[in-house]
């Protein structure tokens, strides 16, 4: 499993990739027509910039992982919005964007889902959670919202069902305070086939504090905080002695 955390406001591209021209094409020039169409729908320049940088970062990092030029990497979506690589069906992918943060993951061992949310005030948070997850206990504390929401989002991204269809299939175990665990996903194999982790990410330099979740099949996800301690300054393929790394572009 490979996991990347990207700061979209401090995005830098590998100079070697553009050494033949000596210039760096702008985000719109490197985006697909569909990505440019979607970007044009945003009303704020920062939102447009982050959207384009997120999509370009996805192709850059996955292209690095697969040794494929980013411009040649095709990313498609199922009818329910789950991204996949038509030319590389063995590699399962998932990503999540929240403000300036992009969390991207890839695994060749089975389905994967990720979600990230930056910490911020959430009025009526438990009401919003109960709307999509009716099994939420009435005794739930407000602190459980972001851990539960991110784990729920990551789980439905892993199954490809989407929040509206798949949330009712997810079985969460809520403990005291903000403790949340994934017991299983109904209708998608035995409960012990799924592993979920949700954890806080401390603020790092300009990056805001956030909560992130990873859901995988067949193997437990590594701690994202452990991965953050293994930053690499430039894009590099996974080495043989580690199966994960975090990269801040």
XYZ file of N, CA and C in Angstrom:
747
model
N 0.849 -1.193 0.000
C 0.000 0.000 0.000
C 0.882 1.239 0.000
N 0.547 2.210 -0.830
C 1.266 3.482 -0.893
C 0.293 4.597 -0.520
N 0.752 5.516 0.316
C -0.089 6.635 0.756
C 0.713 7.919 0.614
N 0.068 8.945 0.060
C 0.717 10.246 -0.105
C -0.164 11.334 0.518
N 0.471 12.269 1.207
C -0.200 13.469 1.698
C 0.390 14.646 0.955
N -0.446 15.428 0.282
C 0.019 16.522 -0.566
C -0.536 17.847 -0.059
N 0.346 18.831 0.070
C -0.057 20.202 0.385
C -0.316 20.909 -0.944
N -1.564 21.149 -1.277
C -1.926 21.701 -2.583
C -1.563 23.169 -2.736
N -1.276 23.851 -1.650
C -0.869 25.253 -1.741
C 0.637 25.410 -1.838
N 1.370 24.318 -1.695
C 2.825 24.357 -1.815
C 3.276 23.319 -2.822
N 2.505 23.187 -3.883
C 2.750 22.120 -4.844
C 3.947 22.446 -5.723
N 4.841 21.498 -5.849
C 6.026 21.661 -6.702
C 6.156 20.450 -7.605
N 6.525 20.687 -8.842
C 6.649 19.589 -9.796
C 8.115 19.275 -10.040
N 8.373 18.027 -10.301
C 9.757 17.589 -10.508
C 10.362 18.314 -11.712
N 11.438 19.106 -11.538
C 12.039 19.828 -12.666
C 12.499 18.900 -13.781
N 12.935 17.693 -13.422
C 13.430 16.760 -14.439
C 12.347 16.408 -15.451
N 11.104 16.486 -14.999
C 10.022 16.089 -15.888
C 9.836 17.091 -17.022
N 10.346 18.295 -16.837
C 10.190 19.322 -17.864
C 11.543 19.834 -18.351
N 12.572 19.002 -18.155
C 13.922 19.425 -18.530
C 14.069 19.637 -20.031
N 13.233 18.965 -20.820
C 13.378 19.078 -22.262
C 12.908 20.435 -22.774
N 12.024 21.099 -22.018
C 11.506 22.392 -22.467
C 12.043 23.552 -21.646
N 12.492 23.237 -20.423
C 12.989 24.294 -19.550
C 11.870 25.107 -18.935
N 10.625 24.725 -19.156
C 9.488 25.442 -18.593
C 8.552 24.451 -17.916
N 7.662 24.994 -17.112
C 6.661 24.168 -16.454
C 5.289 24.591 -16.966
N 4.615 23.759 -17.748
C 3.282 24.118 -18.234
C 2.334 24.387 -17.066
N 1.411 25.333 -17.244
C 0.446 25.648 -16.211
C -0.522 24.504 -15.976
N -1.227 24.526 -14.813
C -2.158 23.443 -14.487
C -3.226 23.214 -15.555
N -3.772 24.292 -16.119
C -4.826 24.110 -17.118
C -4.289 23.423 -18.381
N -3.038 23.709 -18.724
C -2.459 23.088 -19.916
C -2.255 21.593 -19.724
N -2.060 21.167 -18.478
C -1.814 19.754 -18.207
C -3.078 19.004 -17.820
N -4.167 19.734 -17.544
C -5.418 19.092 -17.151
C -6.152 18.537 -18.378
N -7.014 17.567 -18.133
C -7.834 17.013 -19.203
C -8.980 17.981 -19.507
N -9.627 17.850 -20.670
C -10.783 18.712 -20.959
C -11.872 18.611 -19.893
N -12.124 17.420 -19.386
C -13.149 17.252 -18.353
C -12.736 17.963 -17.065
N -11.474 17.876 -16.686
C -11.007 18.554 -15.485
C -11.095 20.069 -15.640
N -10.767 20.576 -16.806
C -10.901 22.020 -17.045
C -12.362 22.450 -17.030
N -13.247 21.592 -17.538
C -14.676 21.914 -17.511
C -15.161 22.021 -16.071
N -14.781 21.056 -15.239
C -15.192 21.077 -13.842
C -14.563 22.255 -13.103
N -13.312 22.555 -13.410
C -12.638 23.664 -12.747
C -13.332 24.983 -13.042
N -13.880 25.116 -14.244
C -14.555 26.359 -14.636
C -15.835 26.597 -13.850
N -16.348 25.558 -13.186
C -17.594 25.691 -12.427
C -17.375 26.309 -11.051
N -16.118 26.327 -10.573
C -15.841 26.883 -9.255
C -15.822 28.408 -9.326
N -16.269 29.038 -8.245
C -16.357 30.500 -8.229
C -15.153 31.160 -7.576
N -14.377 30.407 -6.799
C -13.220 30.974 -6.107
C -11.940 30.463 -6.745
N -10.993 31.368 -6.953
C -9.731 31.011 -7.609
C -8.969 29.951 -6.823
N -8.989 30.043 -5.480
C -8.249 29.075 -4.671
C -8.838 27.675 -4.810
N -10.164 27.584 -4.912
C -10.807 26.283 -5.084
C -10.463 25.694 -6.441
N -10.472 26.528 -7.461
C -10.098 26.070 -8.806
C -8.663 25.569 -8.826
N -7.768 26.349 -8.231
C -6.353 25.984 -8.219
C -6.136 24.673 -7.483
N -6.764 24.516 -6.337
C -6.578 23.292 -5.557
C -7.164 22.076 -6.268
N -8.306 22.252 -6.919
C -8.895 21.138 -7.660
C -7.955 20.661 -8.763
N -7.443 21.607 -9.561
C -6.559 21.227 -10.665
C -5.260 20.620 -10.149
N -4.700 21.212 -9.102
C -3.462 20.675 -8.557
C -3.676 19.268 -7.985
N -4.841 19.043 -7.381
C -5.131 17.713 -6.841
C -5.172 16.675 -7.955
N -5.882 16.983 -9.049
C -5.977 16.026 -10.149
C -4.620 15.796 -10.813
N -3.836 16.846 -10.942
C -2.510 16.684 -11.528
C -1.589 15.889 -10.602
N -1.711 16.125 -9.293
C -0.889 15.384 -8.344
C -1.234 13.897 -8.382
N -2.521 13.578 -8.527
C -2.932 12.175 -8.618
C -2.233 11.492 -9.789
N -2.250 12.138 -10.954
C -1.619 11.517 -12.127
C -0.096 11.494 -11.994
N 0.489 12.552 -11.412
C 1.934 12.574 -11.216
C 2.381 11.419 -10.327
N 1.734 11.266 -9.177
C 2.174 10.280 -8.196
C 1.869 8.853 -8.640
N 0.680 8.642 -9.208
C 0.368 7.306 -9.696
C 1.212 6.967 -10.922
N 1.487 7.973 -11.758
C 2.360 7.735 -12.896
C 3.752 7.340 -12.437
N 4.241 8.011 -11.370
C 5.543 7.646 -10.796
C 5.500 6.215 -10.271
N 4.405 5.872 -9.625
C 4.249 4.520 -9.055
C 4.236 3.448 -10.136
N 3.638 3.753 -11.295
C 3.477 2.768 -12.358
C 4.495 2.921 -13.478
N 5.378 3.917 -13.357
C 6.356 4.204 -14.407
C 5.658 4.520 -15.729
N 4.602 5.349 -15.637
C 3.817 5.773 -16.800
C 3.827 7.297 -16.844
N 4.066 7.910 -18.009
C 3.984 9.370 -18.088
C 2.615 9.861 -17.613
N 2.562 10.884 -16.763
C 1.282 11.362 -16.226
C 0.241 11.658 -17.303
N 0.655 12.223 -18.421
C -0.291 12.574 -19.474
C -0.921 11.340 -20.109
N -0.280 10.177 -19.962
C -0.797 8.954 -20.568
C -1.597 8.095 -19.585
N -1.650 8.525 -18.329
C -2.353 7.736 -17.317
C -3.845 8.066 -17.351
N -4.648 7.099 -17.698
C -6.100 7.304 -17.762
C -6.727 6.976 -16.410
N -7.530 7.923 -15.903
C -8.283 7.732 -14.665
C -9.761 7.806 -15.008
N -10.508 6.755 -14.693
C -11.944 6.709 -14.974
C -12.699 6.567 -13.657
N -14.029 6.649 -13.733
C -14.866 6.535 -12.549
C -16.043 5.605 -12.825
N -16.411 4.813 -11.821
C -17.589 3.965 -11.925
C -18.837 4.843 -11.867
N -20.021 4.283 -12.162
C -21.257 5.082 -12.068
C -21.476 5.708 -10.692
N -20.902 5.108 -9.640
C -21.064 5.655 -8.294
C -19.897 6.542 -7.882
N -18.975 6.807 -8.825
C -17.918 7.768 -8.565
C -16.595 7.210 -8.084
N -16.463 5.890 -7.986
C -15.193 5.314 -7.512
C -14.154 5.395 -8.624
N -12.978 5.988 -8.355
C -11.949 6.099 -9.399
C -11.235 4.764 -9.623
N -10.829 4.540 -10.853
C -10.039 3.347 -11.161
C -9.185 3.634 -12.386
N -8.214 2.759 -12.616
C -7.277 2.907 -13.722
C -7.584 1.839 -14.771
N -8.238 2.199 -15.884
C -8.625 1.203 -16.886
C -7.460 0.390 -17.425
N -6.293 1.001 -17.539
C -5.136 0.307 -18.099
C -4.306 -0.428 -17.050
N -4.672 -0.265 -15.779
C -3.924 -0.913 -14.690
C -4.921 -1.419 -13.644
N -5.771 -2.388 -14.013
C -6.843 -2.828 -13.110
C -6.352 -3.487 -11.827
N -5.086 -3.881 -11.774
C -4.564 -4.524 -10.571
C -4.347 -3.529 -9.440
N -4.239 -2.235 -9.772
C -3.950 -1.226 -8.761
C -5.235 -0.513 -8.354
N -5.603 -0.648 -7.107
C -6.795 0.019 -6.563
C -6.381 1.377 -6.012
N -7.199 2.395 -6.244
C -6.835 3.750 -5.832
C -7.995 4.435 -5.124
N -7.657 5.425 -4.337
C -8.664 6.263 -3.672
C -7.994 7.556 -3.269
N -8.758 8.651 -3.288
C -8.197 9.916 -2.799
C -9.292 10.762 -2.177
N -8.853 11.733 -1.404
C -9.763 12.647 -0.726
C -9.089 14.002 -0.630
N -9.867 15.062 -0.834
C -9.332 16.423 -0.769
C -10.139 17.233 0.227
N -9.434 17.972 1.095
C -10.077 18.854 2.063
C -9.245 20.123 2.164
N -9.798 21.232 1.650
C -9.068 22.498 1.607
C -7.721 22.303 0.909
N -6.594 22.537 1.592
C -5.284 22.448 0.949
C -4.676 21.047 1.049
N -5.422 20.091 1.591
C -4.900 18.750 1.815
C -5.434 17.753 0.796
N -4.544 16.935 0.263
C -4.919 15.817 -0.599
C -4.320 14.552 -0.013
N -5.172 13.548 0.214
C -4.717 12.241 0.661
C -4.993 11.255 -0.463
N -3.952 10.597 -0.939
C -4.035 9.657 -2.059
C -3.470 8.320 -1.615
N -4.129 7.229 -1.997
C -3.642 5.894 -1.651
C -3.792 4.963 -2.830
N -2.897 3.983 -2.907
C -2.930 2.962 -3.954
C -2.540 1.633 -3.330
N -3.208 0.560 -3.755
C -2.916 -0.770 -3.215
C -3.147 -1.808 -4.291
N -2.269 -2.787 -4.366
C -2.468 -3.874 -5.312
C -2.946 -5.145 -4.623
N -3.322 -5.030 -3.333
C -3.798 -6.181 -2.575
C -5.321 -6.239 -2.478
N -6.019 -5.225 -2.950
C -7.470 -5.217 -2.882
C -8.020 -3.815 -2.750
N -9.347 -3.679 -2.657
C -9.989 -2.368 -2.579
C -9.460 -1.533 -1.417
N -9.446 -0.233 -1.616
C -8.974 0.699 -0.600
C -9.827 1.959 -0.659
N -10.022 2.588 0.484
C -10.742 3.855 0.554
C -10.079 4.767 1.568
N -9.983 6.062 1.256
C -9.400 7.023 2.186
C -10.281 8.255 2.268
N -10.167 8.952 3.398
C -10.859 10.229 3.546
C -10.054 11.098 4.490
N -10.064 12.408 4.257
C -9.389 13.361 5.123
C -10.267 14.591 5.282
N -10.322 15.120 6.494
C -11.094 16.325 6.797
C -10.264 17.199 7.716
N -10.073 18.470 7.331
C -9.343 19.369 8.213
C -10.233 19.774 9.383
N -9.633 19.959 10.549
C -10.378 20.270 11.761
C -10.971 21.671 11.687
N -12.256 21.752 11.931
C -12.964 23.022 11.880
C -14.274 22.874 12.634
N -14.888 23.982 13.065
C -16.176 23.896 13.751
C -17.235 23.322 12.814
N -18.053 22.425 13.329
C -19.095 21.781 12.534
C -20.433 21.913 13.259
N -21.220 22.952 12.959
C -22.525 23.115 13.602
C -23.430 21.915 13.308
N -24.135 21.452 14.325
C -25.077 20.330 14.188
C -24.414 19.113 13.533
N -23.168 18.849 13.927
C -22.400 17.783 13.288
C -23.047 16.418 13.463
N -23.512 16.108 14.673
C -24.098 14.788 14.914
C -25.415 14.608 14.158
N -26.138 15.699 13.956
C -27.370 15.608 13.162
C -27.042 15.231 11.727
N -25.987 15.835 11.178
C -25.575 15.512 9.813
C -25.121 14.063 9.713
N -24.378 13.580 10.721
C -23.898 12.201 10.712
C -25.068 11.225 10.818
N -26.031 11.532 11.680
C -27.179 10.640 11.858
C -28.033 10.558 10.597
N -28.005 11.590 9.772
C -28.782 11.579 8.533
C -28.305 10.490 7.588
N -26.993 10.315 7.491
C -26.442 9.294 6.585
C -26.164 7.990 7.314
N -26.070 8.042 8.645
C -25.780 6.843 9.428
C -26.784 6.745 10.583
N -27.992 6.257 10.290
C -29.052 6.209 11.309
C -28.700 5.370 12.524
N -27.718 4.471 12.415
C -27.337 3.626 13.546
C -26.530 4.383 14.595
N -26.273 5.665 14.391
C -25.511 6.455 15.349
C -26.212 6.447 16.704
N -25.530 6.017 17.770
C -26.169 5.998 19.093
C -26.551 7.402 19.555
N -27.648 7.499 20.251
C -28.089 8.804 20.757
C -27.144 9.327 21.819
N -26.313 8.448 22.376
C -25.369 8.853 23.413
C -24.032 9.332 22.835
N -23.913 9.373 21.506
C -22.649 9.769 20.874
C -22.275 11.194 21.268
N -20.988 11.415 21.512
C -20.468 12.734 21.863
C -20.076 13.497 20.597
N -20.137 14.835 20.599
C -19.770 15.618 19.408
C -18.367 15.321 18.890
N -17.442 14.964 19.805
C -16.057 14.702 19.397
C -15.943 13.515 18.438
N -16.982 12.686 18.382
C -16.901 11.488 17.552
C -17.194 11.794 16.084
N -17.694 12.990 15.787
C -18.165 13.267 14.431
C -17.097 13.049 13.363
N -15.972 13.781 13.436
C -14.974 13.669 12.366
C -14.350 12.277 12.278
N -13.970 11.634 13.396
C -13.465 10.266 13.276
C -14.481 9.313 12.641
N -15.745 9.439 13.038
C -16.772 8.551 12.465
C -17.043 8.891 11.009
N -17.100 10.175 10.690
C -17.400 10.585 9.320
C -16.297 10.149 8.354
N -15.056 10.372 8.732
C -13.965 9.993 7.834
C -13.903 8.483 7.649
N -14.126 7.716 8.713
C -14.095 6.257 8.582
C -15.259 5.774 7.726
N -16.413 6.401 7.885
C -17.580 6.056 7.073
C -17.317 6.361 5.601
N -16.765 7.536 5.324
C -16.447 7.920 3.947
C -15.422 6.966 3.338
N -14.379 6.650 4.095
C -13.345 5.755 3.583
C -13.925 4.376 3.281
N -14.836 3.911 4.123
C -15.433 2.584 3.920
C -16.277 2.531 2.654
N -17.108 3.549 2.416
C -17.958 3.511 1.225
C -17.144 3.771 -0.040
N -16.022 4.474 0.084
C -15.138 4.618 -1.070
C -14.475 3.284 -1.396
N -14.155 2.510 -0.369
C -13.531 1.204 -0.601
C -14.495 0.250 -1.303
N -15.765 0.284 -0.944
C -16.739 -0.601 -1.590
C -17.230 -0.039 -2.914
N -17.053 1.270 -3.118
C -17.497 1.891 -4.364
C -18.975 2.194 -4.401
N -19.644 2.137 -3.247
C -21.091 2.351 -3.220
C -21.469 3.818 -3.064
N -20.586 4.634 -2.540
C -20.931 6.029 -2.292
C -21.665 6.170 -0.975
N -21.658 7.371 -0.420
C -22.218 7.597 0.910
C -23.717 7.325 0.965
N -24.466 7.791 -0.034
C -25.920 7.641 -0.008
C -26.347 6.174 -0.042
N -25.643 5.354 -0.820
C -26.009 3.952 -0.964
C -25.303 3.048 0.048
N -24.051 3.366 0.353
C -23.251 2.418 1.112
C -23.149 2.643 2.602
N -23.557 3.817 3.115
C -23.374 4.104 4.537
C -24.103 3.102 5.425
N -25.292 2.651 4.978
C -26.067 1.720 5.802
C -25.410 0.348 5.896
N -24.451 0.064 5.022
C -23.756 -1.226 5.051
C -22.579 -1.237 6.026
N -22.153 -0.060 6.466
C -20.970 0.056 7.319
C -21.356 -0.123 8.780
N -20.587 -0.942 9.489
C -20.841 -1.202 10.905
C -19.716 -0.571 11.721
N -20.019 0.555 12.359
C -19.041 1.260 13.174
C -19.240 0.927 14.648
N -18.145 0.880 15.375
C -18.194 0.707 16.823
C -17.698 1.998 17.454
N -18.582 2.678 18.165
C -18.229 3.946 18.791
C -17.919 3.716 20.261
N -16.708 4.108 20.660
C -16.308 3.994 22.047
C -16.422 5.330 22.755
N -15.789 5.475 23.888
C -15.837 6.747 24.615
C -15.088 7.847 23.874
N -15.569 9.083 24.041
C -14.915 10.226 23.403
C -14.954 10.123 21.900
N -13.774 10.196 21.264
C -13.709 10.175 19.801
C -13.236 8.824 19.260
N -13.331 7.776 20.052
C -12.882 6.445 19.640
C -13.889 5.808 18.689
N -13.417 5.436 17.506
C -14.276 4.798 16.504
C -13.506 3.645 15.867
N -14.175 2.511 15.668
C -13.550 1.360 15.019
C -14.493 0.825 13.946
N -13.931 0.135 12.968
C -14.716 -0.483 11.899
C -14.909 -1.958 12.233
N -16.177 -2.359 12.444
C -16.458 -3.760 12.740
C -16.588 -4.584 11.470
N -17.051 -3.961 10.390
C -17.219 -4.687 9.137
C -18.070 -3.900 8.165
N -18.258 -4.463 6.979
C -19.103 -3.854 5.951
C -20.034 -4.952 5.444
N -21.300 -4.830 5.731
C -22.288 -5.851 5.417
C -22.400 -6.039 3.908
N -22.407 -7.313 3.476
C -22.586 -7.612 2.060
C -21.315 -7.546 1.242
N -20.184 -7.355 1.906
C -18.906 -7.248 1.194
C -17.872 -8.157 1.855
N -18.213 -9.416 1.997
C -17.301 -10.377 2.588
C -17.445 -10.436 4.095
N -16.702 -11.352 4.725
C -16.776 -11.480 6.188
C -16.271 -10.212 6.871
N -16.818 -9.909 8.059
C -16.425 -8.672 8.751
C -14.926 -8.550 8.972
N -14.255 -9.684 9.264
C -12.829 -9.589 9.569
C -11.959 -9.433 8.328
N -12.596 -9.311 7.149
C -11.825 -9.074 5.915
C -11.509 -7.600 5.726
N -12.145 -6.735 6.518
C -11.947 -5.296 6.366
C -11.193 -4.736 7.556
N -10.298 -3.809 7.269
C -9.527 -3.151 8.316
C -9.670 -1.637 8.133
N -9.963 -0.947 9.229
C -10.114 0.498 9.152
C -9.352 1.199 10.254
N -8.825 2.365 9.924
C -8.104 3.171 10.912
C -8.482 4.627 10.703
N -8.795 5.308 11.793
C -9.028 6.739 11.734
C -8.185 7.389 12.817
N -7.526 8.476 12.486
C -6.624 9.076 13.452
C -6.422 10.559 13.161
N -6.095 11.338 14.185
C -5.815 12.764 13.974
C -4.416 12.961 13.412
N -4.274 13.955 12.557
C -2.974 14.360 12.027
C -2.673 15.743 12.570
N -1.592 15.879 13.269
C -1.237 17.167 13.857
C -0.861 18.160 12.775
N -1.024 19.437 13.066
C -0.605 20.485 12.134
C 0.902 20.382 11.902
N 1.318 20.563 10.640
C 2.726 20.445 10.272
C 3.094 21.653 9.423
N 3.787 22.613 9.996
C 4.122 23.814 9.251
C 2.848 24.552 8.854
N 2.652 24.740 7.543
C 1.460 25.439 7.062
C 0.256 24.517 6.993
N 0.471 23.203 7.097
C -0.646 22.273 6.983
C -1.519 22.333 8.225
N -2.848 22.398 8.066
C -3.732 22.421 9.227
C -3.864 21.039 9.847
N -4.315 20.999 11.087
C -4.624 19.724 11.727
C -5.801 19.088 11.003
N -5.832 17.770 10.987
C -6.867 17.067 10.241
C -7.144 15.713 10.874
N -8.200 15.084 10.404
C -8.513 13.705 10.760
C -8.554 12.914 9.465
N -7.906 11.759 9.441
C -7.839 10.948 8.227
C -8.219 9.509 8.540
N -8.713 8.816 7.531
C -9.096 7.417 7.687
C -8.656 6.622 6.472
N -8.297 5.368 6.700
C -7.936 4.432 5.635
C -8.678 3.131 5.884
N -9.324 2.589 4.845
C -10.006 1.295 4.935
C -9.480 0.400 3.829
N -9.050 -0.797 4.194
C -8.502 -1.738 3.224
C -9.072 -3.137 3.465
N -8.824 -4.021 2.500
C -9.168 -5.425 2.674
C -7.892 -6.239 2.825
N -7.973 -7.299 3.614
C -6.933 -8.333 3.699
C -5.682 -7.947 4.451
N -5.482 -6.678 4.774
C -4.322 -6.312 5.582
C -4.610 -5.014 6.317
N -4.157 -4.886 7.566
C -4.432 -3.652 8.316
C -3.622 -2.487 7.772
N -4.209 -1.290 7.702
C -3.458 -0.119 7.243
C -2.441 0.323 8.274
N -1.353 0.878 7.802
C -0.352 1.432 8.705
C -0.835 2.768 9.253
N -0.249 3.173 10.358
C -0.583 4.463 10.936
C -0.098 5.583 10.025
N -0.966 6.518 9.718
C -0.560 7.657 8.902
C 0.447 8.530 9.634
N 0.330 8.602 10.955
C 1.297 9.390 11.705
C 2.691 8.774 11.635
N 2.760 7.446 11.592
C 4.057 6.801 11.402
C 4.616 7.150 10.029
N 3.753 7.180 9.027
C 4.194 7.496 7.681
C 4.687 8.937 7.582
N 4.054 9.842 8.310
C 4.458 11.241 8.255
C 5.883 11.439 8.755
N 6.362 10.535 9.555
C 7.729 10.618 10.029
C 8.736 10.117 9.025
N 8.242 9.665 7.844
C 9.128 9.121 6.821
C 8.986 9.895 5.519
N 8.799 11.207 5.640
C 8.676 12.074 4.461
C 9.867 11.915 3.525
N 9.614 12.065 2.241
C 10.678 12.104 1.255
C 10.561 13.425 0.495
N 11.631 14.119 0.246
C 11.545 15.456 -0.339
C 11.200 15.469 -1.811
N 11.445 14.375 -2.533
C 11.172 14.355 -3.962
C 10.470 13.073 -4.326
N 9.700 13.042 -5.438
C 9.010 11.824 -5.819
C 9.991 10.671 -6.011
N 9.607 9.506 -5.501
C 10.435 8.315 -5.657
C 9.543 7.090 -5.584
N 9.824 6.048 -6.357
C 9.020 4.840 -6.291
C 9.245 4.123 -4.979
N 8.300 3.289 -4.532
C 8.493 2.566 -3.287
C 9.723 1.675 -3.359
N 10.466 1.601 -2.280
C 11.634 0.737 -2.245
C 11.215 -0.674 -1.862
N 12.145 -1.612 -1.923
C 11.832 -2.991 -1.629
C 11.673 -3.249 -0.134
N 12.201 -2.356 0.712
C 12.160 -2.621 2.148
C 11.032 -1.891 2.854
N 10.133 -1.252 2.136
C 8.986 -0.590 2.751
C 7.824 -0.605 1.784
N 6.622 -0.680 2.329
C 5.460 -0.748 1.455
C 4.661 0.544 1.458
N 5.116 1.570 2.133
C 4.366 2.807 2.226
C 5.307 3.979 2.418
N 4.860 5.143 1.969
C 5.566 6.375 2.300
C 4.620 7.537 2.099
N 4.933 8.639 2.712
C 4.165 9.864 2.546
C 5.035 10.879 1.850
N 4.471 11.579 0.914
C 5.223 12.577 0.151
C 4.467 13.900 0.202
N 5.137 14.950 0.629
C 4.572 16.289 0.580
C 5.193 17.002 -0.600
N 4.382 17.348 -1.603
C 4.892 18.035 -2.779
C 4.951 19.538 -2.529
